[in-house]
Amino acid sequence: MKIFIKNLPLQVEEAELREVFGDFGQVSSLRIITDRETRQSRGFGFVEMPNEAEAKEAIRNMNGGDYYGNRIFVAEARDDFRSEGQNRNYRSQTNSRY
């Protein structure tokens, strides 16, 4: 299951976030989205967990939590297809500006 996370503090690194989600189960991939030019975090990212029950537990426990002073949003990601399915963009299931 792919999980969307937003409002991440800019200082959070992928290794640390992988460890946090690893407390709930196996993490198969994790990516914090960065600005192409500055390479600084854009404050959101994605985690993939192969076990759906573990992923849902992570969502339940992490969503709305305080992380380095930021209230983070964690939800199941969904596919958004643009231009007849050629440009795939993962977004949260709720209305979001990301």
PDB file of N, CA and C in Angstrom:
ATOM      1  N   MET A   1       0.843  -1.164   0.000  1.00  0.00           N
ATOM      2  CA  MET A   1       0.000   0.000   0.000  1.00  0.00           C
ATOM      3  C   MET A   1       0.894   1.235   0.000  1.00  0.00           C
ATOM      4  N   LYS A   2       0.512   2.205  -0.797  1.00  0.00           N
ATOM      5  CA  LYS A   2       1.275   3.449  -0.875  1.00  0.00           C
ATOM      6  C   LYS A   2       0.617   4.481   0.037  1.00  0.00           C
ATOM      7  N   ILE A   3       1.452   5.139   0.839  1.00  0.00           N
ATOM      8  CA  ILE A   3       1.000   6.108   1.835  1.00  0.00           C
ATOM      9  C   ILE A   3       1.550   7.482   1.476  1.00  0.00           C
ATOM     10  N   PHE A   4       0.695   8.487   1.573  1.00  0.00           N
ATOM     11  CA  PHE A   4       1.059   9.879   1.319  1.00  0.00           C
ATOM     12  C   PHE A   4       1.242  10.579   2.661  1.00  0.00           C
ATOM     13  N   ILE A   5       2.319  11.359   2.790  1.00  0.00           N
ATOM     14  CA  ILE A   5       2.592  12.104   4.024  1.00  0.00           C
ATOM     15  C   ILE A   5       2.833  13.558   3.645  1.00  0.00           C
ATOM     16  N   LYS A   6       2.172  14.490   4.336  1.00  0.00           N
ATOM     17  CA  LYS A   6       2.459  15.900   4.072  1.00  0.00           C
ATOM     18  C   LYS A   6       2.662  16.654   5.375  1.00  0.00           C
ATOM     19  N   ASN A   7       3.223  17.831   5.244  1.00  0.00           N
ATOM     20  CA  ASN A   7       3.584  18.717   6.347  1.00  0.00           C
ATOM     21  C   ASN A   7       4.789  18.172   7.123  1.00  0.00           C
ATOM     22  N   LEU A   8       5.671  17.499   6.396  1.00  0.00           N
ATOM     23  CA  LEU A   8       6.901  17.002   7.014  1.00  0.00           C
ATOM     24  C   LEU A   8       7.839  18.169   7.321  1.00  0.00           C
ATOM     25  N   PRO A   9       8.474  18.147   8.467  1.00  0.00           N
ATOM     26  CA  PRO A   9       9.485  19.159   8.749  1.00  0.00           C
ATOM     27  C   PRO A   9      10.624  19.050   7.722  1.00  0.00           C
ATOM     28  N   LEU A  10      11.180  20.171   7.340  1.00  0.00           N
ATOM     29  CA  LEU A  10      12.195  20.176   6.285  1.00  0.00           C
ATOM     30  C   LEU A  10      13.465  19.434   6.659  1.00  0.00           C
ATOM     31  N   GLN A  11      13.744  19.303   7.958  1.00  0.00           N
ATOM     32  CA  GLN A  11      14.989  18.645   8.380  1.00  0.00           C
ATOM     33  C   GLN A  11      14.884  17.115   8.405  1.00  0.00           C
ATOM     34  N   VAL A  12      13.715  16.552   8.220  1.00  0.00           N
ATOM     35  CA  VAL A  12      13.546  15.097   8.280  1.00  0.00           C
ATOM     36  C   VAL A  12      14.191  14.444   7.062  1.00  0.00           C
ATOM     37  N   GLU A  13      14.941  13.380   7.315  1.00  0.00           N
ATOM     38  CA  GLU A  13      15.604  12.642   6.245  1.00  0.00           C
ATOM     39  C   GLU A  13      14.930  11.296   6.034  1.00  0.00           C
ATOM     40  N   GLU A  14      15.129  10.726   4.866  1.00  0.00           N
ATOM     41  CA  GLU A  14      14.467   9.470   4.505  1.00  0.00           C
ATOM     42  C   GLU A  14      14.808   8.335   5.463  1.00  0.00           C
ATOM     43  N   ALA A  15      16.053   8.222   5.882  1.00  0.00           N
ATOM     44  CA  ALA A  15      16.446   7.129   6.784  1.00  0.00           C
ATOM     45  C   ALA A  15      15.671   7.204   8.098  1.00  0.00           C
ATOM     46  N   GLU A  16      15.509   8.387   8.626  1.00  0.00           N
ATOM     47  CA  GLU A  16      14.770   8.552   9.878  1.00  0.00           C
ATOM     48  C   GLU A  16      13.292   8.209   9.699  1.00  0.00           C
ATOM     49  N   LEU A  17      12.700   8.672   8.606  1.00  0.00           N
ATOM     50  CA  LEU A  17      11.287   8.393   8.352  1.00  0.00           C
ATOM     51  C   LEU A  17      11.064   6.900   8.110  1.00  0.00           C
ATOM     52  N   ARG A  18      12.023   6.255   7.449  1.00  0.00           N
ATOM     53  CA  ARG A  18      11.940   4.801   7.218  1.00  0.00           C
ATOM     54  C   ARG A  18      11.924   4.061   8.563  1.00  0.00           C
ATOM     55  N   GLU A  19      12.718   4.523   9.498  1.00  0.00           N
ATOM     56  CA  GLU A  19      12.763   3.911  10.823  1.00  0.00           C
ATOM     57  C   GLU A  19      11.425   4.085  11.558  1.00  0.00           C
ATOM     58  N   VAL A  20      10.854   5.270  11.474  1.00  0.00           N
ATOM     59  CA  VAL A  20       9.577   5.553  12.144  1.00  0.00           C
ATOM     60  C   VAL A  20       8.479   4.650  11.590  1.00  0.00           C
ATOM     61  N   PHE A  21       8.359   4.563  10.266  1.00  0.00           N
ATOM     62  CA  PHE A  21       7.331   3.706   9.673  1.00  0.00           C
ATOM     63  C   PHE A  21       7.674   2.235   9.851  1.00  0.00           C
ATOM     64  N   GLY A  22       8.949   1.917   9.963  1.00  0.00           N
ATOM     65  CA  GLY A  22       9.375   0.548  10.207  1.00  0.00           C
ATOM     66  C   GLY A  22       8.891   0.004  11.533  1.00  0.00           C
ATOM     67  N   ASP A  23       8.551   0.881  12.468  1.00  0.00           N
ATOM     68  CA  ASP A  23       7.971   0.432  13.740  1.00  0.00           C
ATOM     69  C   ASP A  23       6.630  -0.266  13.542  1.00  0.00           C
ATOM     70  N   PHE A  24       5.971  -0.006  12.406  1.00  0.00           N
ATOM     71  CA  PHE A  24       4.661  -0.600  12.134  1.00  0.00           C
ATOM     72  C   PHE A  24       4.742  -1.807  11.211  1.00  0.00           C
ATOM     73  N   GLY A  25       5.883  -2.008  10.566  1.00  0.00           N
ATOM     74  CA  GLY A  25       6.044  -3.142   9.660  1.00  0.00           C
ATOM     75  C   GLY A  25       7.086  -2.858   8.606  1.00  0.00           C
ATOM     76  N   GLN A  26       7.155  -3.743   7.629  1.00  0.00           N
ATOM     77  CA  GLN A  26       8.156  -3.634   6.567  1.00  0.00           C
ATOM     78  C   GLN A  26       7.860  -2.446   5.660  1.00  0.00           C
ATOM     79  N   VAL A  27       8.897  -1.664   5.357  1.00  0.00           N
ATOM     80  CA  VAL A  27       8.812  -0.552   4.419  1.00  0.00           C
ATOM     81  C   VAL A  27       9.554  -0.975   3.156  1.00  0.00           C
ATOM     82  N   SER A  28       8.836  -1.048   2.046  1.00  0.00           N
ATOM     83  CA  SER A  28       9.493  -1.477   0.804  1.00  0.00           C
ATOM     84  C   SER A  28      10.126  -0.309   0.059  1.00  0.00           C
ATOM     85  N   SER A  29       9.581   0.885   0.203  1.00  0.00           N
ATOM     86  CA  SER A  29      10.201   2.064  -0.385  1.00  0.00           C
ATOM     87  C   SER A  29       9.724   3.311   0.348  1.00  0.00           C
ATOM     88  N   LEU A  30      10.530   4.347   0.250  1.00  0.00           N
ATOM     89  CA  LEU A  30      10.205   5.611   0.889  1.00  0.00           C
ATOM     90  C   LEU A  30      10.879   6.715   0.103  1.00  0.00           C
ATOM     91  N   ARG A  31      10.151   7.814  -0.089  1.00  0.00           N
ATOM     92  CA  ARG A  31      10.737   8.936  -0.830  1.00  0.00           C
ATOM     93  C   ARG A  31      10.174  10.244  -0.310  1.00  0.00           C
ATOM     94  N   ILE A  32      11.067  11.140   0.077  1.00  0.00           N
ATOM     95  CA  ILE A  32      10.685  12.503   0.407  1.00  0.00           C
ATOM     96  C   ILE A  32      10.908  13.318  -0.857  1.00  0.00           C
ATOM     97  N   ILE A  33       9.891  14.043  -1.282  1.00  0.00           N
ATOM     98  CA  ILE A  33       9.970  14.816  -2.517  1.00  0.00           C
ATOM     99  C   ILE A  33      10.778  16.086  -2.273  1.00  0.00           C
ATOM    100  N   THR A  34      11.721  16.337  -3.174  1.00  0.00           N
ATOM    101  CA  THR A  34      12.596  17.501  -3.026  1.00  0.00           C
ATOM    102  C   THR A  34      12.473  18.431  -4.237  1.00  0.00           C
ATOM    103  N   ASP A  35      12.830  19.679  -4.023  1.00  0.00           N
ATOM    104  CA  ASP A  35      12.872  20.661  -5.095  1.00  0.00           C
ATOM    105  C   ASP A  35      14.006  20.288  -6.043  1.00  0.00           C
ATOM    106  N   ARG A  36      13.764  20.352  -7.335  1.00  0.00           N
ATOM    107  CA  ARG A  36      14.781  19.946  -8.317  1.00  0.00           C
ATOM    108  C   ARG A  36      16.017  20.832  -8.285  1.00  0.00           C
ATOM    109  N   GLU A  37      15.817  22.112  -8.049  1.00  0.00           N
ATOM    110  CA  GLU A  37      16.957  23.031  -8.082  1.00  0.00           C
ATOM    111  C   GLU A  37      17.694  23.089  -6.749  1.00  0.00           C
ATOM    112  N   THR A  38      16.964  23.244  -5.648  1.00  0.00           N
ATOM    113  CA  THR A  38      17.618  23.418  -4.347  1.00  0.00           C
ATOM    114  C   THR A  38      17.876  22.097  -3.642  1.00  0.00           C
ATOM    115  N   ARG A  39      17.167  21.048  -4.070  1.00  0.00           N
ATOM    116  CA  ARG A  39      17.248  19.714  -3.462  1.00  0.00           C
ATOM    117  C   ARG A  39      16.762  19.706  -2.019  1.00  0.00           C
ATOM    118  N   GLN A  40      16.079  20.765  -1.604  1.00  0.00           N
ATOM    119  CA  GLN A  40      15.501  20.835  -0.259  1.00  0.00           C
ATOM    120  C   GLN A  40      14.132  20.153  -0.270  1.00  0.00           C
ATOM    121  N   SER A  41      13.774  19.560   0.845  1.00  0.00           N
ATOM    122  CA  SER A  41      12.490  18.892   0.982  1.00  0.00           C
ATOM    123  C   SER A  41      11.351  19.850   0.661  1.00  0.00           C
ATOM    124  N   ARG A  42      10.322  19.328   0.009  1.00  0.00           N
ATOM    125  CA  ARG A  42       9.121  20.107  -0.267  1.00  0.00           C
ATOM    126  C   ARG A  42       8.055  19.870   0.808  1.00  0.00           C
ATOM    127  N   GLY A  43       8.397  19.049   1.813  1.00  0.00           N
ATOM    128  CA  GLY A  43       7.496  18.851   2.946  1.00  0.00           C
ATOM    129  C   GLY A  43       6.485  17.733   2.776  1.00  0.00           C
ATOM    130  N   PHE A  44       6.666  16.897   1.754  1.00  0.00           N
ATOM    131  CA  PHE A  44       5.775  15.751   1.606  1.00  0.00           C
ATOM    132  C   PHE A  44       6.532  14.587   0.988  1.00  0.00           C
ATOM    133  N   GLY A  45       5.932  13.407   1.106  1.00  0.00           N
ATOM    134  CA  GLY A  45       6.586  12.223   0.579  1.00  0.00           C
ATOM    135  C   GLY A  45       5.666  11.027   0.540  1.00  0.00           C
ATOM    136  N   PHE A  46       6.235   9.881   0.217  1.00  0.00           N
ATOM    137  CA  PHE A  46       5.482   8.639   0.055  1.00  0.00           C
ATOM    138  C   PHE A  46       6.226   7.487   0.707  1.00  0.00           C
ATOM    139  N   VAL A  47       5.466   6.584   1.289  1.00  0.00           N
ATOM    140  CA  VAL A  47       5.992   5.362   1.880  1.00  0.00           C
ATOM    141  C   VAL A  47       5.205   4.208   1.275  1.00  0.00           C
ATOM    142  N   GLU A  48       5.877   3.141   0.912  1.00  0.00           N
ATOM    143  CA  GLU A  48       5.190   1.932   0.456  1.00  0.00           C
ATOM    144  C   GLU A  48       5.447   0.827   1.456  1.00  0.00           C
ATOM    145  N   MET A  49       4.338   0.202   1.870  1.00  0.00           N
ATOM    146  CA  MET A  49       4.412  -0.935   2.788  1.00  0.00           C
ATOM    147  C   MET A  49       3.652  -2.092   2.141  1.00  0.00           C
ATOM    148  N   PRO A  50       4.284  -3.268   1.991  1.00  0.00           N
ATOM    149  CA  PRO A  50       3.637  -4.376   1.296  1.00  0.00           C
ATOM    150  C   PRO A  50       2.458  -4.981   2.049  1.00  0.00           C
ATOM    151  N   ASN A  51       2.449  -4.876   3.368  1.00  0.00           N
ATOM    152  CA  ASN A  51       1.369  -5.446   4.164  1.00  0.00           C
ATOM    153  C   ASN A  51       0.329  -4.367   4.437  1.00  0.00           C
ATOM    154  N   GLU A  52      -0.878  -4.542   3.879  1.00  0.00           N
ATOM    155  CA  GLU A  52      -1.932  -3.530   3.987  1.00  0.00           C
ATOM    156  C   GLU A  52      -2.355  -3.266   5.438  1.00  0.00           C
ATOM    157  N   ALA A  53      -2.436  -4.305   6.242  1.00  0.00           N
ATOM    158  CA  ALA A  53      -2.831  -4.129   7.650  1.00  0.00           C
ATOM    159  C   ALA A  53      -1.807  -3.281   8.400  1.00  0.00           C
ATOM    160  N   GLU A  54      -0.521  -3.532   8.142  1.00  0.00           N
ATOM    161  CA  GLU A  54       0.526  -2.739   8.782  1.00  0.00           C
ATOM    162  C   GLU A  54       0.490  -1.293   8.301  1.00  0.00           C
ATOM    163  N   ALA A  55       0.235  -1.108   7.010  1.00  0.00           N
ATOM    164  CA  ALA A  55       0.148   0.238   6.453  1.00  0.00           C
ATOM    165  C   ALA A  55      -1.013   1.009   7.074  1.00  0.00           C
ATOM    166  N   LYS A  56      -2.154   0.368   7.198  1.00  0.00           N
ATOM    167  CA  LYS A  56      -3.314   1.038   7.803  1.00  0.00           C
ATOM    168  C   LYS A  56      -3.074   1.363   9.269  1.00  0.00           C
ATOM    169  N   GLU A  57      -2.352   0.512   9.951  1.00  0.00           N
ATOM    170  CA  GLU A  57      -1.996   0.782  11.351  1.00  0.00           C
ATOM    171  C   GLU A  57      -1.070   1.999  11.433  1.00  0.00           C
ATOM    172  N   ALA A  58      -0.116   2.085  10.523  1.00  0.00           N
ATOM    173  CA  ALA A  58       0.778   3.245  10.480  1.00  0.00           C
ATOM    174  C   ALA A  58      -0.013   4.521  10.222  1.00  0.00           C
ATOM    175  N   ILE A  59      -0.950   4.471   9.293  1.00  0.00           N
ATOM    176  CA  ILE A  59      -1.788   5.638   8.992  1.00  0.00           C
ATOM    177  C   ILE A  59      -2.572   6.057  10.229  1.00  0.00           C
ATOM    178  N   ARG A  60      -3.216   5.090  10.881  1.00  0.00           N
ATOM    179  CA  ARG A  60      -4.015   5.397  12.084  1.00  0.00           C
ATOM    180  C   ARG A  60      -3.177   6.047  13.180  1.00  0.00           C
ATOM    181  N   ASN A  61      -1.979   5.552  13.352  1.00  0.00           N
ATOM    182  CA  ASN A  61      -1.138   6.040  14.436  1.00  0.00           C
ATOM    183  C   ASN A  61      -0.382   7.328  14.106  1.00  0.00           C
ATOM    184  N   MET A  62      -0.069   7.538  12.855  1.00  0.00           N
ATOM    185  CA  MET A  62       0.749   8.693  12.478  1.00  0.00           C
ATOM    186  C   MET A  62      -0.069   9.917  12.075  1.00  0.00           C
ATOM    187  N   ASN A  63      -1.240   9.729  11.499  1.00  0.00           N
ATOM    188  CA  ASN A  63      -2.029  10.854  11.005  1.00  0.00           C
ATOM    189  C   ASN A  63      -2.409  11.801  12.141  1.00  0.00           C
ATOM    190  N   GLY A  64      -2.116  13.076  11.945  1.00  0.00           N
ATOM    191  CA  GLY A  64      -2.446  14.095  12.936  1.00  0.00           C
ATOM    192  C   GLY A  64      -1.450  14.203  14.065  1.00  0.00           C
ATOM    193  N   GLY A  65      -0.424  13.380  14.020  1.00  0.00           N
ATOM    194  CA  GLY A  65       0.576  13.382  15.084  1.00  0.00           C
ATOM    195  C   GLY A  65       1.544  14.541  14.966  1.00  0.00           C
ATOM    196  N   ASP A  66       2.198  14.835  16.055  1.00  0.00           N
ATOM    197  CA  ASP A  66       3.200  15.888  16.101  1.00  0.00           C
ATOM    198  C   ASP A  66       4.553  15.281  15.750  1.00  0.00           C
ATOM    199  N   TYR A  67       5.207  15.844  14.753  1.00  0.00           N
ATOM    200  CA  TYR A  67       6.509  15.361  14.321  1.00  0.00           C
ATOM    201  C   TYR A  67       7.426  16.564  14.187  1.00  0.00           C
ATOM    202  N   TYR A  68       8.354  16.714  15.131  1.00  0.00           N
ATOM    203  CA  TYR A  68       9.252  17.870  15.185  1.00  0.00           C
ATOM    204  C   TYR A  68       8.470  19.185  15.191  1.00  0.00           C
ATOM    205  N   GLY A  69       7.349  19.208  15.881  1.00  0.00           N
ATOM    206  CA  GLY A  69       6.562  20.430  15.979  1.00  0.00           C
ATOM    207  C   GLY A  69       5.580  20.653  14.847  1.00  0.00           C
ATOM    208  N   ASN A  70       5.570  19.778  13.856  1.00  0.00           N
ATOM    209  CA  ASN A  70       4.609  19.874  12.756  1.00  0.00           C
ATOM    210  C   ASN A  70       3.523  18.828  12.936  1.00  0.00           C
ATOM    211  N   ARG A  71       2.294  19.212  12.707  1.00  0.00           N
ATOM    212  CA  ARG A  71       1.201  18.243  12.700  1.00  0.00           C
ATOM    213  C   ARG A  71       1.157  17.625  11.302  1.00  0.00           C
ATOM    214  N   ILE A  72       1.502  16.355  11.205  1.00  0.00           N
ATOM    215  CA  ILE A  72       1.593  15.718   9.889  1.00  0.00           C
ATOM    216  C   ILE A  72       0.266  15.079   9.490  1.00  0.00           C
ATOM    217  N   PHE A  73       0.068  14.997   8.185  1.00  0.00           N
ATOM    218  CA  PHE A  73      -1.095  14.364   7.576  1.00  0.00           C
ATOM    219  C   PHE A  73      -0.610  13.093   6.892  1.00  0.00           C
ATOM    220  N   VAL A  74      -1.235  11.968   7.231  1.00  0.00           N
ATOM    221  CA  VAL A  74      -0.840  10.671   6.671  1.00  0.00           C
ATOM    222  C   VAL A  74      -2.101   9.965   6.191  1.00  0.00           C
ATOM    223  N   ALA A  75      -2.113   9.554   4.920  1.00  0.00           N
ATOM    224  CA  ALA A  75      -3.291   8.889   4.351  1.00  0.00           C
ATOM    225  C   ALA A  75      -2.859   7.946   3.234  1.00  0.00           C
ATOM    226  N   GLU A  76      -3.766   7.064   2.859  1.00  0.00           N
ATOM    227  CA  GLU A  76      -3.502   6.193   1.717  1.00  0.00           C
ATOM    228  C   GLU A  76      -3.400   7.057   0.467  1.00  0.00           C
ATOM    229  N   ALA A  77      -2.372   6.828  -0.334  1.00  0.00           N
ATOM    230  CA  ALA A  77      -2.191   7.566  -1.582  1.00  0.00           C
ATOM    231  C   ALA A  77      -3.109   6.968  -2.635  1.00  0.00           C
ATOM    232  N   ARG A  78      -3.431   7.782  -3.606  1.00  0.00           N
ATOM    233  CA  ARG A  78      -4.233   7.286  -4.726  1.00  0.00           C
ATOM    234  C   ARG A  78      -3.606   7.772  -6.014  1.00  0.00           C
ATOM    235  N   ASP A  79      -3.904   7.099  -7.108  1.00  0.00           N
ATOM    236  CA  ASP A  79      -3.390   7.497  -8.419  1.00  0.00           C
ATOM    237  C   ASP A  79      -4.300   8.556  -9.009  1.00  0.00           C
ATOM    238  N   ASP A  80      -3.702   9.578  -9.570  1.00  0.00           N
ATOM    239  CA  ASP A  80      -4.393  10.584 -10.360  1.00  0.00           C
ATOM    240  C   ASP A  80      -3.798  10.495 -11.749  1.00  0.00           C
ATOM    241  N   PHE A  81      -4.613  10.345 -12.736  1.00  0.00           N
ATOM    242  CA  PHE A  81      -4.077  10.257 -14.086  1.00  0.00           C
ATOM    243  C   PHE A  81      -4.430  11.520 -14.845  1.00  0.00           C
ATOM    244  N   ARG A  82      -3.434  12.093 -15.496  1.00  0.00           N
ATOM    245  CA  ARG A  82      -3.604  13.292 -16.312  1.00  0.00           C
ATOM    246  C   ARG A  82      -3.157  12.971 -17.718  1.00  0.00           C
ATOM    247  N   SER A  83      -3.626  13.714 -18.654  1.00  0.00           N
ATOM    248  CA  SER A  83      -3.233  13.546 -20.063  1.00  0.00           C
ATOM    249  C   SER A  83      -3.422  12.103 -20.504  1.00  0.00           C
ATOM    250  N   GLU A  84      -4.627  11.611 -20.336  1.00  0.00           N
ATOM    251  CA  GLU A  84      -4.999  10.258 -20.752  1.00  0.00           C
ATOM    252  C   GLU A  84      -4.117   9.191 -20.128  1.00  0.00           C
ATOM    253  N   GLY A  85      -3.773   9.375 -18.849  1.00  0.00           N
ATOM    254  CA  GLY A  85      -3.060   8.350 -18.115  1.00  0.00           C
ATOM    255  C   GLY A  85      -1.561   8.334 -18.304  1.00  0.00           C
ATOM    256  N   GLN A  86      -1.017   9.280 -19.052  1.00  0.00           N
ATOM    257  CA  GLN A  86       0.424   9.252 -19.298  1.00  0.00           C
ATOM    258  C   GLN A  86       1.226   9.921 -18.193  1.00  0.00           C
ATOM    259  N   ASN A  87       0.633  10.848 -17.460  1.00  0.00           N
ATOM    260  CA  ASN A  87       1.349  11.536 -16.391  1.00  0.00           C
ATOM    261  C   ASN A  87       0.768  11.097 -15.056  1.00  0.00           C
ATOM    262  N   ARG A  88       1.413  10.176 -14.395  1.00  0.00           N
ATOM    263  CA  ARG A  88       0.909   9.638 -13.130  1.00  0.00           C
ATOM    264  C   ARG A  88       1.372  10.535 -11.983  1.00  0.00           C
ATOM    265  N   ASN A  89       0.422  10.861 -11.126  1.00  0.00           N
ATOM    266  CA  ASN A  89       0.727  11.705  -9.970  1.00  0.00           C
ATOM    267  C   ASN A  89       0.005  11.113  -8.767  1.00  0.00           C
ATOM    268  N   TYR A  90       0.729  10.780  -7.707  1.00  0.00           N
ATOM    269  CA  TYR A  90       0.120  10.225  -6.517  1.00  0.00           C
ATOM    270  C   TYR A  90      -0.318  11.356  -5.616  1.00  0.00           C
ATOM    271  N   ARG A  91      -1.545  11.259  -5.111  1.00  0.00           N
ATOM    272  CA  ARG A  91      -2.077  12.289  -4.233  1.00  0.00           C
ATOM    273  C   ARG A  91      -2.856  11.628  -3.118  1.00  0.00           C
ATOM    274  N   SER A  92      -3.089  12.381  -2.097  1.00  0.00           N
ATOM    275  CA  SER A  92      -3.888  11.920  -0.973  1.00  0.00           C
ATOM    276  C   SER A  92      -5.324  11.732  -1.431  1.00  0.00           C
ATOM    277  N   GLN A  93      -6.076  10.932  -0.704  1.00  0.00           N
ATOM    278  CA  GLN A  93      -7.484  10.734  -1.031  1.00  0.00           C
ATOM    279  C   GLN A  93      -8.352  11.910  -0.603  1.00  0.00           C
ATOM    280  N   THR A  94      -7.821  12.835   0.144  1.00  0.00           N
ATOM    281  CA  THR A  94      -8.575  14.017   0.534  1.00  0.00           C
ATOM    282  C   THR A  94      -8.125  15.184  -0.314  1.00  0.00           C
ATOM    283  N   ASN A  95      -8.876  16.243  -0.303  1.00  0.00           N
ATOM    284  CA  ASN A  95      -8.485  17.433  -1.058  1.00  0.00           C
ATOM    285  C   ASN A  95      -7.168  17.951  -0.517  1.00  0.00           C
ATOM    286  N   SER A  96      -6.252  18.171  -1.397  1.00  0.00           N
ATOM    287  CA  SER A  96      -4.921  18.593  -0.989  1.00  0.00           C
ATOM    288  C   SER A  96      -4.319  19.453  -2.080  1.00  0.00           C
ATOM    289  N   ARG A  97      -3.491  20.379  -1.687  1.00  0.00           N
ATOM    290  CA  ARG A  97      -2.831  21.198  -2.702  1.00  0.00           C
ATOM    291  C   ARG A  97      -1.607  20.514  -3.271  1.00  0.00           C
ATOM    292  N   TYR A  98      -1.204  19.350  -2.735  1.00  0.00           N
ATOM    293  CA  TYR A  98      -0.027  18.644  -3.236  1.00  0.00           C
ATOM    294  C   TYR A  98      -0.434  17.675  -4.284  1.00  0.00           C
TER     295      TYR A  98
END
